[in-house]
Short mmCIF file of C-alpha atoms in Angstrom, two decimals:
data_model
loop_
_atom_site.label_atom_id
_atom_site.label_comp_id
_atom_site.label_asym_id
_atom_site.label_seq_id
_atom_site.Cartn_x
_atom_site.Cartn_y
_atom_site.Cartn_z
CA MET A 1 -16.73 24.38 21.27
CA VAL A 2 -13.42 22.69 22.10
CA GLY A 3 -12.40 19.71 20.02
CA LYS A 4 -10.43 16.68 21.10
CA VAL A 5 -6.91 15.36 20.51
CA PHE A 6 -6.01 11.69 20.03
CA LEU A 7 -2.32 10.98 20.67
CA VAL A 8 -1.98 7.89 18.50
CA GLY A 9 0.84 5.38 18.14
CA ALA A 10 1.13 4.49 14.45
CA GLY A 11 3.28 1.41 15.00
CA PRO A 12 6.74 0.81 13.52
CA GLY A 13 5.99 1.33 9.82
CA ASP A 14 3.85 -1.51 8.48
CA ALA A 15 0.44 0.15 8.16
CA LYS A 16 -1.41 -2.89 9.49
CA LEU A 17 0.47 -2.79 12.78
CA ILE A 18 -1.58 0.17 13.97
CA THR A 19 -4.29 -0.67 16.51
CA VAL A 20 -7.95 -0.76 15.52
CA LYS A 21 -8.61 2.21 17.80
CA GLY A 22 -5.78 4.18 16.19
CA TRP A 23 -7.13 3.37 12.72
CA GLU A 24 -10.62 4.52 13.70
CA SER A 25 -9.24 7.74 15.20
CA ILE A 26 -7.61 8.70 11.91
CA GLY A 27 -10.90 8.12 10.10
CA LYS A 28 -12.81 10.64 12.23
CA ALA A 29 -10.10 13.32 12.48
CA ASP A 30 -10.48 16.82 11.06
CA ALA A 31 -6.69 17.22 11.16
CA VAL A 32 -3.81 14.75 11.36
CA VAL A 33 -0.44 15.99 12.61
CA TYR A 34 2.23 13.48 11.63
CA ASP A 35 5.91 12.85 11.01
CA ARG A 36 7.65 10.68 8.45
CA LEU A 37 7.91 7.65 10.71
CA ALA A 38 4.16 7.14 10.21
CA SER A 39 3.21 4.98 7.22
CA PRO A 40 1.80 7.16 4.39
CA ARG A 41 -0.85 4.47 3.83
CA LEU A 42 -2.44 5.42 7.15
CA LEU A 43 -3.22 8.87 5.80
CA LYS A 44 -5.42 7.27 3.11
CA GLN A 45 -7.86 6.52 5.95
CA MET A 46 -8.55 10.23 6.46
CA LYS A 47 -12.03 11.47 5.64
CA PRO A 48 -12.55 13.89 2.73
CA GLY A 49 -11.70 17.45 3.67
CA ALA A 50 -9.46 16.53 6.62
CA VAL A 51 -6.17 18.42 6.84
CA LYS A 52 -2.72 16.80 6.83
CA ILE A 53 -0.01 18.68 8.72
CA TYR A 54 3.55 17.37 8.44
CA VAL A 55 5.83 18.26 11.37
CA GLY A 56 8.77 15.93 10.74
CA LYS A 57 12.19 16.68 9.33
CA ARG A 58 12.61 17.68 5.68
CA PRO A 59 15.87 18.35 3.85
CA ASP A 60 14.68 21.88 3.00
CA ARG A 61 13.72 23.02 6.50
CA HIS A 62 14.31 22.41 10.17
CA THR A 63 12.13 20.10 12.18
CA MET A 64 9.26 21.87 13.90
CA LYS A 65 10.24 22.34 17.51
CA GLN A 66 8.41 20.22 20.07
CA GLU A 67 7.02 23.30 21.79
CA GLU A 68 5.54 24.44 18.47
CA ILE A 69 3.95 21.02 17.92
CA ASN A 70 2.45 21.12 21.41
CA GLN A 71 0.92 24.53 20.75
CA LEU A 72 -0.31 23.48 17.30
CA LEU A 73 -2.34 20.65 18.85
CA VAL A 74 -3.89 23.08 21.34
CA ASP A 75 -4.71 25.65 18.65
CA LEU A 76 -6.36 23.10 16.37
CA ALA A 77 -8.46 21.68 19.20
CA LEU A 78 -9.53 25.15 20.33
CA GLU A 79 -10.85 25.68 16.80
CA GLY A 80 -13.22 22.81 17.51
CA LYS A 81 -11.37 20.21 15.48
CA VAL A 82 -10.89 16.52 16.21
CA VAL A 83 -7.12 16.12 15.96
CA VAL A 84 -4.91 13.06 15.64
CA ARG A 85 -1.25 13.39 16.56
CA LEU A 86 0.20 10.41 14.71
CA LYS A 87 3.54 9.16 16.00
CA GLY A 88 5.73 6.26 14.98
CA GLY A 89 5.75 3.31 17.38
CA ASP A 90 4.14 3.93 20.77
CA PRO A 91 3.68 7.55 21.87
CA THR A 92 4.71 6.82 25.47
CA ILE A 93 8.10 5.32 24.58
CA PHE A 94 10.40 8.23 23.76
CA GLY A 95 7.49 9.84 21.92
CA ARG A 96 7.31 12.96 24.11
CA VAL A 97 3.60 12.38 24.57
CA GLY A 98 3.85 13.61 28.15
CA GLU A 99 4.79 17.10 26.99
CA GLU A 100 1.98 17.25 24.45
CA ALA A 101 -0.60 15.89 26.87
CA ASP A 102 0.54 18.28 29.63
CA LEU A 103 -0.10 21.39 27.52
CA LEU A 104 -3.45 20.01 26.36
CA HIS A 105 -4.42 19.46 29.99
CA LYS A 106 -3.35 23.00 30.97
CA ASN A 107 -5.51 24.44 28.20
CA GLY A 108 -8.57 22.38 29.07
CA VAL A 109 -8.40 20.31 25.87
CA PRO A 110 -9.73 16.75 26.22
CA PHE A 111 -7.38 14.08 24.89
CA GLU A 112 -6.84 10.34 24.67
CA ILE A 113 -3.60 8.40 24.45
CA VAL A 114 -3.94 5.51 22.01
CA PRO A 115 -1.03 3.09 22.53
CA GLY A 116 0.86 1.75 19.54
CA VAL A 117 3.05 -1.24 18.75
CA THR A 118 6.50 -0.08 19.83
CA ALA A 119 9.44 -0.48 17.47
CA ALA A 120 11.44 -1.75 20.46
CA ILE A 121 9.81 -5.17 20.18
CA SER A 122 8.22 -5.27 16.71
CA VAL A 123 11.26 -4.28 14.66
CA PRO A 124 13.46 -7.01 16.19
CA ALA A 125 10.58 -9.47 15.72
CA TYR A 126 10.48 -8.69 11.99
CA ALA A 127 14.20 -9.46 11.89
CA GLY A 128 13.63 -12.82 13.62
CA ILE A 129 14.84 -11.65 17.04
CA PRO A 130 12.54 -12.22 20.04
CA VAL A 131 13.58 -9.72 22.70
CA THR A 132 12.99 -12.32 25.40
CA HIS A 133 13.61 -16.06 25.31
CA ARG A 134 13.21 -18.70 27.98
CA ASP A 135 16.80 -19.87 27.59
CA TYR A 136 18.57 -16.55 26.98
CA ALA A 137 16.73 -13.53 28.39
CA SER A 138 13.83 -13.14 30.77
CA SER A 139 13.93 -9.33 30.94
CA ILE A 140 14.43 -6.34 28.67
CA SER A 141 15.53 -2.71 29.03
CA ILE A 142 14.51 -0.05 26.48
CA ILE A 143 17.01 2.81 26.40
CA THR A 144 17.31 5.98 24.35
CA GLY A 145 20.45 6.19 22.28
CA HIS A 146 19.65 9.46 20.51
CA GLU A 147 21.78 11.73 22.65
CA SER A 148 25.33 13.06 22.70
CA PRO A 149 27.78 10.98 24.81
CA ASP A 150 27.72 13.45 27.70
CA LYS A 151 23.90 13.42 27.77
CA LEU A 152 23.90 9.63 27.53
CA ASP A 153 26.16 9.48 30.56
CA ARG A 154 23.79 11.75 32.48
CA SER A 155 20.64 9.83 31.51
CA ILE A 156 22.03 6.29 31.59
CA HIS A 157 23.63 4.72 34.64
CA TRP A 158 25.91 2.41 32.67
CA ASP A 159 27.03 0.47 35.75
CA LYS A 160 23.41 -0.46 36.48
CA VAL A 161 21.94 -0.71 32.98
CA THR A 162 24.65 -2.88 31.42
CA ASN A 163 23.77 -6.04 33.31
CA ALA A 164 20.33 -5.15 34.66
CA THR A 165 18.46 -7.24 32.08
CA GLY A 166 19.17 -9.98 29.60
CA THR A 167 18.33 -7.89 26.51
CA LEU A 168 19.13 -4.24 25.94
CA VAL A 169 17.25 -2.33 23.23
CA PHE A 170 18.60 1.08 22.25
CA MET A 171 16.30 3.33 20.24
CA MET A 172 17.78 5.65 17.64
CA GLY A 173 21.42 5.07 18.58
CA VAL A 174 23.17 4.26 15.29
CA ALA A 175 25.39 7.36 15.34
CA LYS A 176 26.49 6.52 18.89
CA ILE A 177 26.98 2.78 18.40
CA GLY A 178 30.73 2.96 19.08
CA TYR A 179 30.28 4.82 22.34
CA ILE A 180 27.41 2.57 23.44
CA SER A 181 29.46 -0.57 22.75
CA GLU A 182 32.48 0.87 24.54
CA GLN A 183 30.46 1.66 27.67
CA LEU A 184 28.78 -1.75 27.76
CA ILE A 185 32.15 -3.54 27.50
CA ARG A 186 33.68 -1.25 30.10
CA HIS A 187 30.88 -2.02 32.54
CA GLY A 188 30.91 -5.78 32.22
CA ARG A 189 29.28 -7.02 29.02
CA PRO A 190 31.57 -9.48 27.19
CA ALA A 191 33.08 -8.09 23.99
CA GLN A 192 31.62 -11.06 22.08
CA THR A 193 28.04 -10.21 23.10
CA PRO A 194 25.85 -10.38 19.94
CA VAL A 195 24.47 -7.11 18.58
CA ALA A 196 21.94 -6.47 15.81
CA LEU A 197 20.93 -3.21 14.17
CA VAL A 198 17.60 -3.31 12.33
CA ARG A 199 17.00 -0.36 10.04
CA TRP A 200 13.51 0.70 8.90
CA GLY A 201 12.06 -2.47 10.40
CA THR A 202 8.69 -3.71 9.04
CA ARG A 203 9.06 -1.54 5.92
CA ALA A 204 10.32 -2.33 2.43
CA GLU A 205 13.72 -0.82 3.32
CA GLN A 206 14.22 -3.19 6.28
CA ASP A 207 17.89 -4.08 6.64
CA THR A 208 19.69 -5.93 9.42
CA LEU A 209 23.35 -5.82 10.42
CA VAL A 210 24.70 -8.32 12.96
CA GLY A 211 27.98 -8.27 14.87
CA THR A 212 29.38 -8.17 18.40
CA LEU A 213 30.07 -5.34 20.79
CA GLU A 214 33.72 -5.26 19.77
CA ASN A 215 33.20 -5.16 15.99
CA ILE A 216 29.76 -3.64 15.38
CA GLU A 217 31.04 -0.07 15.00
CA ALA A 218 33.47 -1.11 12.27
CA LYS A 219 30.67 -3.00 10.50
CA VAL A 220 28.36 0.02 10.68
CA ILE A 221 31.04 2.24 9.15
CA ALA A 222 31.94 -0.30 6.44
CA ALA A 223 28.30 -0.78 5.46
CA ASN A 224 27.49 2.94 5.76
CA PHE A 225 24.56 1.77 7.87
CA GLN A 226 22.27 4.77 8.37
CA PRO A 227 19.53 5.53 10.90
CA PRO A 228 16.78 5.09 11.87
CA ALA A 229 17.46 1.72 13.45
CA VAL A 230 16.77 -0.26 16.60
CA ILE A 231 19.82 -1.74 18.35
CA VAL A 232 19.44 -5.10 20.12
CA VAL A 233 22.17 -6.30 22.49
CA GLY A 234 22.08 -9.79 23.97
CA GLU A 235 22.10 -13.51 23.31
CA VAL A 236 18.62 -13.34 21.73
CA VAL A 237 20.29 -11.96 18.59
CA ASN A 238 21.59 -15.49 17.90
CA GLN A 239 18.01 -16.65 17.34
CA ARG A 240 17.85 -14.66 14.11
CA GLU A 241 19.28 -17.35 11.84
CA GLN A 242 16.60 -19.83 12.93
CA LEU A 243 13.69 -17.42 13.30
CA LYS A 244 13.98 -14.83 10.55
CA TRP A 245 10.76 -15.03 8.61
CA ALA A 246 10.00 -11.71 6.91
CA GLU A 247 13.14 -11.71 4.81
CA VAL A 248 12.37 -15.10 3.23
CA LEU A 249 8.93 -14.05 1.96
CA PRO A 250 8.75 -13.86 -1.86
CA LEU A 251 8.25 -10.09 -2.13
CA PHE A 252 10.26 -8.95 0.90
CA GLY A 253 11.98 -5.62 0.37
CA LYS A 254 9.76 -4.51 -2.51
CA ARG A 255 7.40 -1.56 -2.42
CA ILE A 256 4.83 -2.01 -5.15
CA LEU A 257 2.60 0.78 -6.43
CA VAL A 258 -1.04 -0.22 -6.95
CA THR A 259 -2.90 2.08 -9.34
CA ARG A 260 -6.17 0.15 -9.45
CA ALA A 261 -9.43 1.74 -8.29
CA ARG A 262 -9.68 1.60 -4.50
CA SER A 263 -12.88 -0.45 -4.70
CA GLN A 264 -11.02 -3.17 -6.62
CA ALA A 265 -7.52 -2.92 -5.16
CA SER A 266 -8.00 -5.05 -2.05
CA GLU A 267 -7.18 -8.41 -3.67
CA LEU A 268 -3.91 -7.18 -5.14
CA VAL A 269 -2.96 -5.23 -2.00
CA ASN A 270 -3.67 -8.20 0.27
CA ARG A 271 -1.66 -10.62 -1.85
CA ILE A 272 1.34 -8.27 -1.95
CA GLU A 273 1.22 -7.99 1.85
CA GLU A 274 0.83 -11.74 2.36
CA LEU A 275 3.96 -12.30 0.29
CA GLY A 276 6.04 -9.82 2.26
CA GLY A 277 5.88 -6.82 -0.07
CA GLU A 278 4.73 -3.35 0.84
CA PRO A 279 1.83 -2.13 -1.31
CA TYR A 280 1.48 1.59 -1.89
CA GLU A 281 -2.04 2.49 -2.96
CA PHE A 282 -2.43 5.31 -5.45
CA PRO A 283 -5.79 4.75 -7.16
CA VAL A 284 -5.91 6.68 -10.41
CA ILE A 285 -9.29 5.55 -11.72
CA GLU A 286 -12.78 5.51 -10.35
CA THR A 287 -15.82 3.88 -11.91
CA VAL A 288 -19.09 5.78 -11.69
CA MET A 289 -22.56 5.61 -13.16
CA PRO A 290 -22.68 7.00 -16.71
CA SER A 291 -23.06 10.76 -16.98
CA SER A 292 -23.83 11.45 -20.65
CA GLU A 293 -27.38 11.41 -21.91
CA THR A 294 -26.30 9.15 -24.77
CA ALA A 295 -24.95 6.54 -22.36
CA LYS A 296 -28.02 6.74 -20.12
CA GLN A 297 -30.27 6.24 -23.12
CA SER A 298 -28.22 3.25 -24.32
CA VAL A 299 -28.83 1.60 -20.93
CA LYS A 300 -32.56 2.31 -20.99
CA ASP A 301 -32.91 0.93 -24.52
CA ALA A 302 -30.90 -2.21 -23.75
CA PHE A 303 -32.67 -2.99 -20.48
CA ARG A 304 -36.06 -2.48 -22.07
CA ALA A 305 -35.22 -5.37 -24.43
CA LEU A 306 -33.41 -7.71 -22.03
CA ASN A 307 -35.72 -10.64 -22.74
CA THR A 308 -34.85 -10.58 -26.45
CA PHE A 309 -31.09 -11.30 -26.28
CA ASP A 310 -29.51 -14.62 -27.22
CA TRP A 311 -26.15 -13.71 -25.65
CA VAL A 312 -24.87 -11.42 -22.90
CA PHE A 313 -21.09 -10.97 -22.91
CA PHE A 314 -19.45 -9.64 -19.72
CA THR A 315 -15.88 -8.51 -20.28
CA SER A 316 -15.00 -7.18 -16.81
CA VAL A 317 -15.92 -7.31 -13.13
CA ASN A 318 -17.00 -3.67 -13.36
CA GLY A 319 -19.38 -4.61 -16.14
CA VAL A 320 -21.00 -7.19 -13.87
CA GLU A 321 -21.34 -4.90 -10.86
CA PHE A 322 -22.79 -1.97 -12.77
CA PHE A 323 -25.11 -4.24 -14.77
CA PHE A 324 -26.75 -5.42 -11.58
CA ARG A 325 -26.85 -1.90 -10.19
CA HIS A 326 -28.78 -0.76 -13.26
CA LEU A 327 -30.95 -3.86 -13.10
CA GLU A 328 -32.00 -2.99 -9.56
CA GLU A 329 -32.57 0.67 -10.41
CA GLN A 330 -34.97 -0.33 -13.14
CA GLY A 331 -36.90 -2.72 -10.93
CA LYS A 332 -35.82 -5.85 -12.76
CA ASP A 333 -33.96 -9.01 -11.79
CA ILE A 334 -31.92 -11.66 -13.56
CA ARG A 335 -35.02 -13.42 -14.87
CA ALA A 336 -35.15 -10.69 -17.52
CA ILE A 337 -32.33 -12.42 -19.45
CA HIS A 338 -33.59 -15.98 -18.87
CA GLN A 339 -33.29 -16.97 -22.52
CA ALA A 340 -29.77 -15.61 -23.06
CA ARG A 341 -26.49 -17.47 -22.73
CA VAL A 342 -24.24 -15.56 -20.34
CA ALA A 343 -20.50 -15.57 -21.01
CA ALA A 344 -17.64 -14.19 -18.88
CA VAL A 345 -14.22 -13.20 -20.19
CA GLY A 346 -12.29 -14.80 -17.32
CA PRO A 347 -12.45 -16.33 -13.84
CA SER A 348 -12.68 -13.00 -11.98
CA THR A 349 -15.62 -11.88 -14.06
CA ALA A 350 -17.24 -15.30 -13.67
CA ASP A 351 -16.78 -15.11 -9.88
CA ALA A 352 -18.48 -11.72 -9.82
CA LEU A 353 -21.46 -13.18 -11.71
CA ARG A 354 -21.56 -16.18 -9.39
CA LYS A 355 -21.98 -13.84 -6.42
CA HIS A 356 -25.14 -12.62 -8.09
CA GLY A 357 -26.41 -16.16 -8.59
CA VAL A 358 -25.41 -16.49 -12.26
CA ILE A 359 -23.24 -19.37 -13.49
CA ALA A 360 -21.59 -18.08 -16.65
CA GLU A 361 -19.79 -19.85 -19.46
CA VAL A 362 -16.14 -18.92 -18.97
CA VAL A 363 -13.58 -18.13 -21.65
CA LYS A 364 -10.70 -20.60 -21.42
CA GLY A 365 -8.31 -18.77 -23.74
CA PRO A 366 -6.97 -15.20 -23.50
CA PHE A 367 -8.96 -13.29 -20.87
CA GLN A 368 -9.83 -10.39 -23.15
CA GLN A 369 -12.16 -9.60 -26.04
CA GLU A 370 -10.18 -11.75 -28.47
CA GLY A 371 -10.61 -14.74 -26.19
CA MET A 372 -14.35 -14.22 -26.03
CA LEU A 373 -14.69 -14.45 -29.80
CA GLU A 374 -12.28 -17.39 -30.04
CA ALA A 375 -14.22 -19.36 -27.42
CA PHE A 376 -17.70 -18.97 -28.89
CA GLU A 377 -17.22 -18.21 -32.59
CA SER A 378 -18.43 -21.63 -33.74
CA GLU A 379 -21.71 -21.11 -31.86
CA LEU A 380 -22.41 -17.56 -32.96
CA LYS A 381 -25.07 -17.45 -35.66
CA GLU A 382 -26.04 -14.71 -38.05
CA GLY A 383 -29.07 -12.80 -36.78
CA GLN A 384 -28.51 -13.60 -33.10
CA LYS A 385 -28.85 -10.70 -30.69
CA VAL A 386 -25.90 -9.89 -28.40
CA LEU A 387 -25.82 -7.52 -25.45
CA LEU A 388 -22.44 -6.01 -24.55
CA PRO A 389 -22.60 -4.08 -21.25
CA HIS A 390 -19.33 -2.19 -20.81
CA GLY A 391 -17.66 1.04 -19.78
CA ASP A 392 -17.16 4.21 -21.77
CA LEU A 393 -13.52 3.36 -22.58
CA ALA A 394 -14.10 -0.17 -23.86
CA ARG A 395 -12.44 -1.18 -27.12
CA SER A 396 -14.63 -1.50 -30.21
CA TRP A 397 -12.89 -4.67 -31.43
CA LEU A 398 -15.43 -7.24 -30.19
CA PRO A 399 -18.62 -5.46 -31.28
CA ASP A 400 -17.05 -4.78 -34.69
CA GLN A 401 -16.13 -8.43 -35.12
CA LEU A 402 -19.60 -9.60 -34.11
CA LYS A 403 -21.27 -7.20 -36.51
CA GLU A 404 -19.03 -8.40 -39.35
CA ARG A 405 -20.38 -11.90 -38.69
CA GLY A 406 -23.96 -10.74 -39.03
CA LEU A 407 -24.96 -10.61 -35.38
CA GLU A 408 -27.16 -7.84 -34.04
CA VAL A 409 -25.11 -6.08 -31.36
CA THR A 410 -26.44 -3.79 -28.64
CA GLU A 411 -23.87 -1.87 -26.61
CA ALA A 412 -24.87 -0.45 -23.23
CA ILE A 413 -22.45 2.00 -21.64
CA ILE A 414 -23.20 1.14 -18.03
CA TYR A 415 -20.33 2.97 -16.31
CA ASP A 416 -17.76 5.72 -16.85
CA THR A 417 -14.09 5.53 -15.94
CA VAL A 418 -12.88 8.84 -14.54
CA LEU A 419 -9.63 10.28 -13.21
CA ALA A 420 -9.37 9.77 -9.46
CA GLY A 421 -6.89 10.38 -6.69
CA GLU A 422 -5.36 13.27 -4.83
CA ASP A 423 -1.93 14.80 -5.22
CA ASP A 424 0.52 12.70 -3.24
CA ASP A 425 3.77 14.39 -2.23
CA GLU A 426 4.94 11.24 -0.46
CA LEU A 427 4.68 9.26 -3.69
CA LEU A 428 6.76 11.84 -5.56
CA LYS A 429 9.35 11.69 -2.80
CA LEU A 430 9.49 7.89 -2.97
CA LEU A 431 9.88 7.97 -6.76
CA GLU A 432 12.68 10.52 -6.48
CA GLU A 433 14.48 8.41 -3.86
CA GLY A 434 14.01 5.10 -5.69
CA GLY A 435 11.58 3.92 -3.02
CA ILE A 436 9.04 2.51 -5.50
CA HIS A 437 10.33 -0.74 -6.96
CA ALA A 438 7.43 -1.74 -9.22
CA VAL A 439 4.18 -0.27 -10.51
CA THR A 440 1.19 -2.41 -11.47
CA PHE A 441 -1.31 -1.61 -14.22
CA THR A 442 -4.51 -3.63 -14.50
CA SER A 443 -6.07 -1.77 -17.44
CA SER A 444 -5.18 0.74 -20.11
CA SER A 445 -7.05 3.44 -18.19
CA THR A 446 -4.80 2.96 -15.15
CA VAL A 447 -1.80 3.66 -17.36
CA THR A 448 -3.28 6.76 -18.98
CA ASN A 449 -4.58 8.22 -15.73
CA PHE A 450 -1.38 7.45 -13.81
CA MET A 451 0.71 9.43 -16.27
CA GLU A 452 -1.86 12.24 -16.22
CA MET A 453 -1.82 12.31 -12.41
CA LEU A 454 1.97 12.62 -12.30
CA LYS A 455 1.80 15.54 -14.72
CA ARG A 456 -0.94 17.14 -12.63
CA MET A 457 1.40 16.91 -9.63
CA GLY A 458 4.01 18.98 -11.46
CA LEU A 459 6.05 16.43 -13.42
CA GLN A 460 6.17 17.68 -16.99
CA ASP A 461 7.99 14.50 -18.01
CA PRO A 462 7.37 11.60 -15.58
CA LEU A 463 9.43 9.08 -17.56
CA PRO A 464 12.86 9.79 -15.98
CA LEU A 465 11.44 9.08 -12.50
CA LEU A 466 10.05 5.76 -13.73
CA LYS A 467 13.20 4.67 -15.55
CA HIS A 468 14.29 2.22 -12.84
CA VAL A 469 10.79 1.13 -11.77
CA GLU A 470 9.59 -2.28 -12.93
CA VAL A 471 6.39 -1.91 -14.95
CA ALA A 472 3.97 -4.82 -14.53
CA CYS A 473 0.92 -5.16 -16.79
CA ILE A 474 -1.99 -7.55 -16.56
CA GLY A 475 -2.13 -8.27 -20.29
CA PRO A 476 -0.93 -7.32 -23.79
CA VAL A 477 -3.54 -4.60 -24.34
CA THR A 478 -2.50 -2.80 -21.15
CA ALA A 479 1.18 -3.35 -22.01
CA LYS A 480 0.68 -1.78 -25.43
CA THR A 481 -0.86 1.31 -23.81
CA ALA A 482 2.05 1.52 -21.37
CA GLU A 483 4.61 1.27 -24.16
CA ALA A 484 2.77 3.92 -26.16
CA ALA A 485 3.10 6.19 -23.11
CA GLY A 486 6.87 5.69 -23.19
CA LEU A 487 7.11 3.15 -20.37
CA LYS A 488 9.30 0.07 -20.59
CA VAL A 489 7.15 -2.94 -19.71
CA THR A 490 9.30 -5.54 -17.96
CA LEU A 491 6.70 -7.78 -16.33
CA MET A 492 3.51 -9.18 -17.80
CA ALA A 493 1.04 -11.65 -16.36
CA ALA A 494 0.77 -14.93 -18.26
CA GLU A 495 -3.01 -14.67 -17.83
CA ALA A 496 -5.10 -11.55 -17.26
CA THR A 497 -5.65 -12.26 -13.57
CA ILE A 498 -4.39 -10.73 -10.33
CA GLU A 499 -2.89 -14.05 -9.23
CA SER A 500 -0.96 -14.32 -12.48
CA MET A 501 0.36 -10.79 -12.01
CA ILE A 502 1.46 -11.70 -8.49
CA SER A 503 3.28 -14.74 -9.90
CA ALA A 504 5.13 -12.49 -12.35
CA LEU A 505 6.16 -10.19 -9.50
CA CYS A 506 7.42 -13.11 -7.41
CA GLU A 507 9.40 -14.47 -10.34
CA TRP A 508 10.98 -11.04 -10.85
CA LYS A 509 11.97 -10.93 -7.18
CA ARG A 510 13.51 -14.42 -7.35
CA THR A 511 15.43 -13.95 -10.59
CA PRO A 512 15.76 -10.37 -11.79
CA SER A 513 15.52 -10.35 -15.57
CA PRO A 514 18.32 -9.17 -17.84
CA GLU A 515 17.70 -5.69 -19.13
CA GLY A 516 15.08 -5.72 -21.81
CA ALA A 517 13.64 -9.13 -20.96
CA MET A 518 10.01 -9.50 -20.10
CA PRO A 519 9.08 -12.42 -17.78
CA ARG A 520 5.79 -14.02 -18.77
#
């Protein structure tokens, strides 16, 4: 049975600029053939067992020839696979999709072309440059610049192109910027015509260089401005100073590693994106139902006596979610703890309880075990029964303190925290190149598992790669674990909440701290 090939435009770099149809195609693919212009976050959408095949340029080998890529798509489809060919931007704009589709057609392989957001318009937009404007340009030309001068002269009719439209957009032409400028001036564009080069637009590395046709080459050389970049020529470039928006966002230019479990990462990821940063998800923990017989028995014993507790202390969102999962499994509902006072360690945990119809008493002090005891110590009485539902890695500090005060403590291990994640070559590459600017840790287990994952991926000593990465921790307990692992904690949330961590990241971006200082 012959499979099918989806020729998908991945957009310019920002993972969310892919179309819904493109996103769905990745999720059902058996194999994804991609190059480095595609956002690595898109590959996280692949289903388990799907194969990733990289065909872009690497320093250690030549780029796979286009003819080889074409044949690869045919071969995979003839094996019965659903294949996604993931391309940066739009596959029909200098994406050579016609060649790939032609060979698929000749071999009887069904295919679909899924358009993408082209870099020709989106990258300038992220730099505050609309490619058309009522007062300055009512038309646009998109031109390849990725050719030698003699090929450019054969493919571009300079006498017609130069003044054919108000805005000219050259794709991939940084190395030829001097020749392009020279030809445009020679064929009638004023030497003072504004020019902008936007490098790695929509990504954390986005950088913009502005000049005129007569001086842009000198500026490119002086700044050592490297490809890939989109070149915009025309009066619309002058709109940039009024319309640039991405670069003024609080976290613009920062790629931030999120190590939290995928099921819990969305809040942090979304906030980073809203504030102009680029989140890179690398979940290193996963929470699962308890596996040991001891833990399972502790749950059974605790839930059998739910109606006898005076207090139930929830110290995490995970504790809430798994508590209700166990409650449902055992055919019970919240009425089973009707006589207990329910306390939550912080606003996130309280919100999780509220979603289940429970209004908890919330700790106002430190959002950790110490805060729980501080908040309710005056009301805890000797002989009272306390239920502590928690994970297998929870600290023993709170139950020990309660027992010392004469309370009867029942601990229920309602979930396990396990090592998660796949090896990620792209992450290693980004770390080596300095492409990760900060890493966030929301629990001690994220620290421990992150370091273990890096070692599993071949780094015997991960610390040198993390030397220049800001380490952000959600609280002092997590920070202590990070420091014990050899990491230098430079950012710490004032409160143990995601929003507080985001505030610390924004403050770091605004005013980088002197070496050794820790913003709080």
